[in-house]
Short mmCIF file of N, CA and C in Angstrom, two decimals:
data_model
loop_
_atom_site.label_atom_id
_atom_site.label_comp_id
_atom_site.label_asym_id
_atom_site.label_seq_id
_atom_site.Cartn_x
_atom_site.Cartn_y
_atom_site.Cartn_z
N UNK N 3 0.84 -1.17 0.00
CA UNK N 3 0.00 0.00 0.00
C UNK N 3 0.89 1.24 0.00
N UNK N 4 0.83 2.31 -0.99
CA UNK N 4 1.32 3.34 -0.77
C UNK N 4 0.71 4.19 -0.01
N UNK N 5 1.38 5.49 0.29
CA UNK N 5 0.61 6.81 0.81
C UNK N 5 0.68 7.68 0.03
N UNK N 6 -0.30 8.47 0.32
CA UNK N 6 0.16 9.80 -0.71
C UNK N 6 0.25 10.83 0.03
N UNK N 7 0.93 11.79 -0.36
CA UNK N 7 1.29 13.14 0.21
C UNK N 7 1.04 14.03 -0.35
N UNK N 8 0.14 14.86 -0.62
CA UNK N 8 -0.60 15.98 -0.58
C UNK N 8 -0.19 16.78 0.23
N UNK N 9 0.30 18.68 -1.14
CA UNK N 9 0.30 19.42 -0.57
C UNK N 9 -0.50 20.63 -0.98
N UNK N 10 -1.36 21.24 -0.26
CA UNK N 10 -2.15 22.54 -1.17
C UNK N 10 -1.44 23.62 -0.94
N UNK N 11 -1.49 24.56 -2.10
CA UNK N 11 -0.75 25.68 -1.69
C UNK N 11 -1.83 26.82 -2.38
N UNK N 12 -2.23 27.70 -1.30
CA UNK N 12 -3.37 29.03 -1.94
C UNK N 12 -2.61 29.92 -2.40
N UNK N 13 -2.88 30.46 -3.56
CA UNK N 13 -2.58 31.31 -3.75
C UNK N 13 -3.67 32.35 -4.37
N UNK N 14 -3.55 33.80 -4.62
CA UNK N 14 -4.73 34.71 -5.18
C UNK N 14 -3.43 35.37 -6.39
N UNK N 15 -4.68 35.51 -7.31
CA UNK N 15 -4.10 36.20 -8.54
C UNK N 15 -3.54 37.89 -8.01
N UNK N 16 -4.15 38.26 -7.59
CA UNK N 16 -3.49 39.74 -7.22
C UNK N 16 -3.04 39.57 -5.44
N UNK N 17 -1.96 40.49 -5.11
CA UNK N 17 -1.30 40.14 -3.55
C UNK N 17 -2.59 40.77 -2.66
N UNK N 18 -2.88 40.37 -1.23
CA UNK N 18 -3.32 40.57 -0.39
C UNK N 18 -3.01 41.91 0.15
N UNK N 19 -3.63 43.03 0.16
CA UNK N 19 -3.26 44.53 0.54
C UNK N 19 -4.43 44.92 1.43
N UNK N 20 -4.05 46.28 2.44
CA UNK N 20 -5.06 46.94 3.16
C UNK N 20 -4.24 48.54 2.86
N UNK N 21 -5.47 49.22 2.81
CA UNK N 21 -4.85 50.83 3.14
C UNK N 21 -4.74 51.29 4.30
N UNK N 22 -4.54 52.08 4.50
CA UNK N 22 -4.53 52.54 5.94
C UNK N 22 -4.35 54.45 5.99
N UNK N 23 -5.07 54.88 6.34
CA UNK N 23 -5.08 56.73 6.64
C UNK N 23 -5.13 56.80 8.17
N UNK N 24 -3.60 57.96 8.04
CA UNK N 24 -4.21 58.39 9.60
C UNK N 24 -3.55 60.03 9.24
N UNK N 25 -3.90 60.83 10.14
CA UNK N 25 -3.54 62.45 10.09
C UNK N 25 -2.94 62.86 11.40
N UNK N 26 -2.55 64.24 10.89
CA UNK N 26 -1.97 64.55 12.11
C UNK N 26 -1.77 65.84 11.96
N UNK N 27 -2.44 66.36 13.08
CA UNK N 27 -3.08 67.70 13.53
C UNK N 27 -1.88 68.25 14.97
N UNK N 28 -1.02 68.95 14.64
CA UNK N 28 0.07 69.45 16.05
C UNK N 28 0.89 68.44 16.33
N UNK N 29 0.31 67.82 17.85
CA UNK N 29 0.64 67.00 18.47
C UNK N 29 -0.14 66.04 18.58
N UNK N 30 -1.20 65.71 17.93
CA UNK N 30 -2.00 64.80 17.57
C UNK N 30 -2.63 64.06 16.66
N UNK N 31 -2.24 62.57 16.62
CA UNK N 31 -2.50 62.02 15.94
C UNK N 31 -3.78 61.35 15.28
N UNK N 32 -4.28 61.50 14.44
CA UNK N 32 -6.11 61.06 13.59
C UNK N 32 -5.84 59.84 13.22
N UNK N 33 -6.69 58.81 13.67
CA UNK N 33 -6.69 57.94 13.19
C UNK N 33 -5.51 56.85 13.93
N UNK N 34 -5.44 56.02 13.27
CA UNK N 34 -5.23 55.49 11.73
C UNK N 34 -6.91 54.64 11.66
N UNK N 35 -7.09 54.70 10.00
CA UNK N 35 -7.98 53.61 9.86
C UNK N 35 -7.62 52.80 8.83
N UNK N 36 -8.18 51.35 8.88
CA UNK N 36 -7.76 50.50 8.13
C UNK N 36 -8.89 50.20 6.99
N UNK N 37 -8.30 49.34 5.77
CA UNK N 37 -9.60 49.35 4.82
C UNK N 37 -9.07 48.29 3.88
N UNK N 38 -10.00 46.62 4.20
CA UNK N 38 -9.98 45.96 3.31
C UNK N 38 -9.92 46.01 1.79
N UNK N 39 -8.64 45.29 1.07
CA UNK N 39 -9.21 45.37 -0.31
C UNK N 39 -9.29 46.66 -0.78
N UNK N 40 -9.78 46.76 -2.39
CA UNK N 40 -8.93 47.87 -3.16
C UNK N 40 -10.44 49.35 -2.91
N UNK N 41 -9.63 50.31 -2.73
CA UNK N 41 -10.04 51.63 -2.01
C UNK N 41 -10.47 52.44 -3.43
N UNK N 42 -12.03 52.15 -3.98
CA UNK N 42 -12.48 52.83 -4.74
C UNK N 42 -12.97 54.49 -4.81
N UNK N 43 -13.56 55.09 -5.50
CA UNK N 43 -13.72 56.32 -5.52
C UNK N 43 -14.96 56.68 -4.45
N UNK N 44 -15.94 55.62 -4.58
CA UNK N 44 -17.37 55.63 -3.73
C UNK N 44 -16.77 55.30 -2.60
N UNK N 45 -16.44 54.21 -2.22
CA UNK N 45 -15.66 53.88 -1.14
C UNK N 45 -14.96 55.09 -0.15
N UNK N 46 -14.20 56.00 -0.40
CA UNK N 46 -12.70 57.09 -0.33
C UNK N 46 -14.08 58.17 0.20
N UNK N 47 -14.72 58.40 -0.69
CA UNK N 47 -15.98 59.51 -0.17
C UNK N 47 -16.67 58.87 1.10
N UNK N 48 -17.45 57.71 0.96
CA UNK N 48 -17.86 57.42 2.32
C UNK N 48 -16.98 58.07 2.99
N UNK N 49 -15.76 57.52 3.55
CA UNK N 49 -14.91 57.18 4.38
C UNK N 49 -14.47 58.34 4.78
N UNK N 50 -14.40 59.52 4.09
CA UNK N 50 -14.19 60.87 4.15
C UNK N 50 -15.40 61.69 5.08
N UNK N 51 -16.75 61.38 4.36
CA UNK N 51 -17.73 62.08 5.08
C UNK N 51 -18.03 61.40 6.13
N UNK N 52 -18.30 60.25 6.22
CA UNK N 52 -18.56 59.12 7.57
C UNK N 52 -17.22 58.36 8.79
N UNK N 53 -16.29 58.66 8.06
CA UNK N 53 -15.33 58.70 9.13
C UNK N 53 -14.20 59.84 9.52
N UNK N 54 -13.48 60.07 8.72
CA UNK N 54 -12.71 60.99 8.48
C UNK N 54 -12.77 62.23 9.35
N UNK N 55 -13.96 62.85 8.26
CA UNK N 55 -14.49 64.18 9.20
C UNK N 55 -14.64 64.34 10.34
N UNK N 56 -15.54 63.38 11.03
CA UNK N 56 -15.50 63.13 12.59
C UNK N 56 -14.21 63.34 13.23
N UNK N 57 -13.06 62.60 12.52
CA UNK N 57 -12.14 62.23 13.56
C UNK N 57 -11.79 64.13 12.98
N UNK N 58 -11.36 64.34 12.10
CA UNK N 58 -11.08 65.27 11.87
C UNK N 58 -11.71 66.90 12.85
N UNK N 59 -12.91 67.00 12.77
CA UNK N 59 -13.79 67.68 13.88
C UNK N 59 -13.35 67.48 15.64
N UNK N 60 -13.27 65.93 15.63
CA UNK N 60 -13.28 66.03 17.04
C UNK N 60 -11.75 65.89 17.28
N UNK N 61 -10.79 66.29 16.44
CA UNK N 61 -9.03 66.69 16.82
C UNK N 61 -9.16 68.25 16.88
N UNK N 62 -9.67 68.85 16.07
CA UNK N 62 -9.71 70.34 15.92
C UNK N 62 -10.67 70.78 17.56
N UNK N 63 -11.47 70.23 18.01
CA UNK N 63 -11.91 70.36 19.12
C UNK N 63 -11.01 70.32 20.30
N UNK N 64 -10.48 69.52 19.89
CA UNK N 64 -9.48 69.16 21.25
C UNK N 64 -8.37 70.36 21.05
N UNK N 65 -8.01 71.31 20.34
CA UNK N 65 -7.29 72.16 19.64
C UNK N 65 -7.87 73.43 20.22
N UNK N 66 -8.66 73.89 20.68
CA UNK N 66 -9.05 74.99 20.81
C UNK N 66 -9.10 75.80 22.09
N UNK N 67 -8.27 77.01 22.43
CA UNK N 67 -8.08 77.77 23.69
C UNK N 67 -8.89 78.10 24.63
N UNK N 68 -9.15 78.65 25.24
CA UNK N 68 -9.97 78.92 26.66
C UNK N 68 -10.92 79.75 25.93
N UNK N 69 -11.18 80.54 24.77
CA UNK N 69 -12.02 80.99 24.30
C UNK N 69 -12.49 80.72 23.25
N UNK N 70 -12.63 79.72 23.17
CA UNK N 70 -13.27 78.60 21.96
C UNK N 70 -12.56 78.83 20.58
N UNK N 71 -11.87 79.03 20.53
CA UNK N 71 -11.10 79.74 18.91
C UNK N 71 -10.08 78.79 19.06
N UNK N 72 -9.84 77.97 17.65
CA UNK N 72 -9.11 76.79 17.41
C UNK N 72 -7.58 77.28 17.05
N UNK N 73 -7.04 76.61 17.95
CA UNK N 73 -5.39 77.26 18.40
C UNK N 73 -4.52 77.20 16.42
N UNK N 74 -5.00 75.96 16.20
CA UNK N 74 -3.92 76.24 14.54
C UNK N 74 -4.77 76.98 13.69
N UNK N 75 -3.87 77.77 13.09
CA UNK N 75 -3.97 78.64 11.99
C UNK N 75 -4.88 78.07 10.62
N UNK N 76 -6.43 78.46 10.86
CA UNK N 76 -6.83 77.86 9.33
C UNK N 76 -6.62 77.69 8.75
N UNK N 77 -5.73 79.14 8.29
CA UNK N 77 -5.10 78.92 6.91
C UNK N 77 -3.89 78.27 6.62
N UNK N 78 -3.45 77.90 7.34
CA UNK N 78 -2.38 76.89 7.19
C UNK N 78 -2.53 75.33 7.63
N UNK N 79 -3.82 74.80 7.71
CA UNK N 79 -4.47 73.76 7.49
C UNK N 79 -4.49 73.19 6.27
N UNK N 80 -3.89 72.03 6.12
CA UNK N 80 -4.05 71.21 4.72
C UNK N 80 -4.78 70.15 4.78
N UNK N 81 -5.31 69.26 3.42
CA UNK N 81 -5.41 67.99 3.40
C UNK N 81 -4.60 67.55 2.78
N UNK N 82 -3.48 66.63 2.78
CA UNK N 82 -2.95 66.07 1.67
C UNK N 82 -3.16 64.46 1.69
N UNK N 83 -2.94 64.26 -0.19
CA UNK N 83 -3.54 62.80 -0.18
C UNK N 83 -2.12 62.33 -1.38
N UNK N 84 -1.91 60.98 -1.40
CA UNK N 84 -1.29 60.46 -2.86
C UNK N 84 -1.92 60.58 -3.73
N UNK N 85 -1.43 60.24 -4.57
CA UNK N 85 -2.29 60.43 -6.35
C UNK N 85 -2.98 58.74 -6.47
N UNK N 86 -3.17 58.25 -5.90
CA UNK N 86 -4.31 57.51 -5.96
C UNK N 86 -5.41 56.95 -6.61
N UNK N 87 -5.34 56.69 -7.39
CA UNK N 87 -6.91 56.88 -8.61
C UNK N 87 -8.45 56.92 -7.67
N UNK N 88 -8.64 56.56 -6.75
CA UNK N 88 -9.69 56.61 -6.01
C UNK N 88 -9.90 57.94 -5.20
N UNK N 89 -8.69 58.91 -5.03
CA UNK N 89 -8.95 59.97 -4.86
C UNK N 89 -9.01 60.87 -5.74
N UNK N 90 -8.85 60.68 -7.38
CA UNK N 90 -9.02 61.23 -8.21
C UNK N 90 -10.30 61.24 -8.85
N UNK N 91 -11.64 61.25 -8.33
CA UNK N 91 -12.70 61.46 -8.86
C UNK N 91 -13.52 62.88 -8.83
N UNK N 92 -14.31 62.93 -9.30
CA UNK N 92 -15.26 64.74 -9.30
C UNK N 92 -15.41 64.51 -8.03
N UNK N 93 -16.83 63.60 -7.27
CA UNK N 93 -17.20 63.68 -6.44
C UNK N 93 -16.22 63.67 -4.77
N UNK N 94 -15.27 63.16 -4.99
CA UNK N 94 -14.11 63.34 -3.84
C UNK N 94 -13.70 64.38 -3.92
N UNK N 95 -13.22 64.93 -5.27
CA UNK N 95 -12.69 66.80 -5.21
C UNK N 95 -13.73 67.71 -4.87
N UNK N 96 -14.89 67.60 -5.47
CA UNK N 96 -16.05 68.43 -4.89
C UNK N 96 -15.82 68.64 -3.40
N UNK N 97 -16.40 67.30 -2.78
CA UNK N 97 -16.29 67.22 -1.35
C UNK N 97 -15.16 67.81 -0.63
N UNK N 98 -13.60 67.51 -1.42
CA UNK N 98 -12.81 68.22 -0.88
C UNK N 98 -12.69 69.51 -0.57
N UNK N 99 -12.99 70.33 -1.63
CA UNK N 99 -13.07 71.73 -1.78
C UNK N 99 -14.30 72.56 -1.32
N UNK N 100 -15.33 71.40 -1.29
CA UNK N 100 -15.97 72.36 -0.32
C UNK N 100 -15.54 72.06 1.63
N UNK N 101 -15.77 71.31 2.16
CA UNK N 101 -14.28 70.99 3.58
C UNK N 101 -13.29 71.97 3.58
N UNK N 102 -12.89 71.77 2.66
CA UNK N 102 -11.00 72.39 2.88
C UNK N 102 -10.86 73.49 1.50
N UNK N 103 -11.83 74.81 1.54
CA UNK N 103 -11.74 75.19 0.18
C UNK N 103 -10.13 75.85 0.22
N UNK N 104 -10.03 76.23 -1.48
CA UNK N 104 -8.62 76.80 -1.58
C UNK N 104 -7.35 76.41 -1.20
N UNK N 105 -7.15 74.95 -1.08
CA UNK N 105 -6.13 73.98 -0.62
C UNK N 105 -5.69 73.21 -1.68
#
């Protein structure tokens, strides 16, 4: 009687990846968040208006002096992103520019 030896090996046609965004406001750090799988244009907008912003809002909160006026300089507030194809859509620049106009 023989045996046999069997071995499986998985593999996926494209490699296994996650994104990950985090910001950073002074001395404080946004985020990080993580994001299964490939980071589309619909996707990037959610994630902007439904997560992002929040964290974004409630760092600038934590930012602000004894008389409610937010200690960093507006205007020297950025967003920056990679060139990305999922951040390259209308509806993500819209959104951007109205958030963060003139940036």
């Amino acid at each position: 009687m023989k045996t046999l030896i069997c071995a499986c090996v998985g593999q996926t046609q494209y490699p296994e990846k996650i994104d990950v965004w985090a910001g950073i406001l002074r001395d404080q750090v946004i985020g990080p968040l993580y994001f299964n799988g490939n980071l589309n244009g619909e996707a990037y907008l959610d994630v902007l208006e439904n997560a992002n912003n929040p964290l974004i809002n409630d760092a600038l909160e934590n930012q602000l002096d004894g008389d409610g006026n937010i200690l960093p300089d507006e205007d020297r507030l950025h967003f920056q992103q990679e060139g990305t194809l999922a951040y390259r859509v209308l509806p993500v620049w819209q959104w951007l520019d109205n958030v963060f106009p003139n940036k």
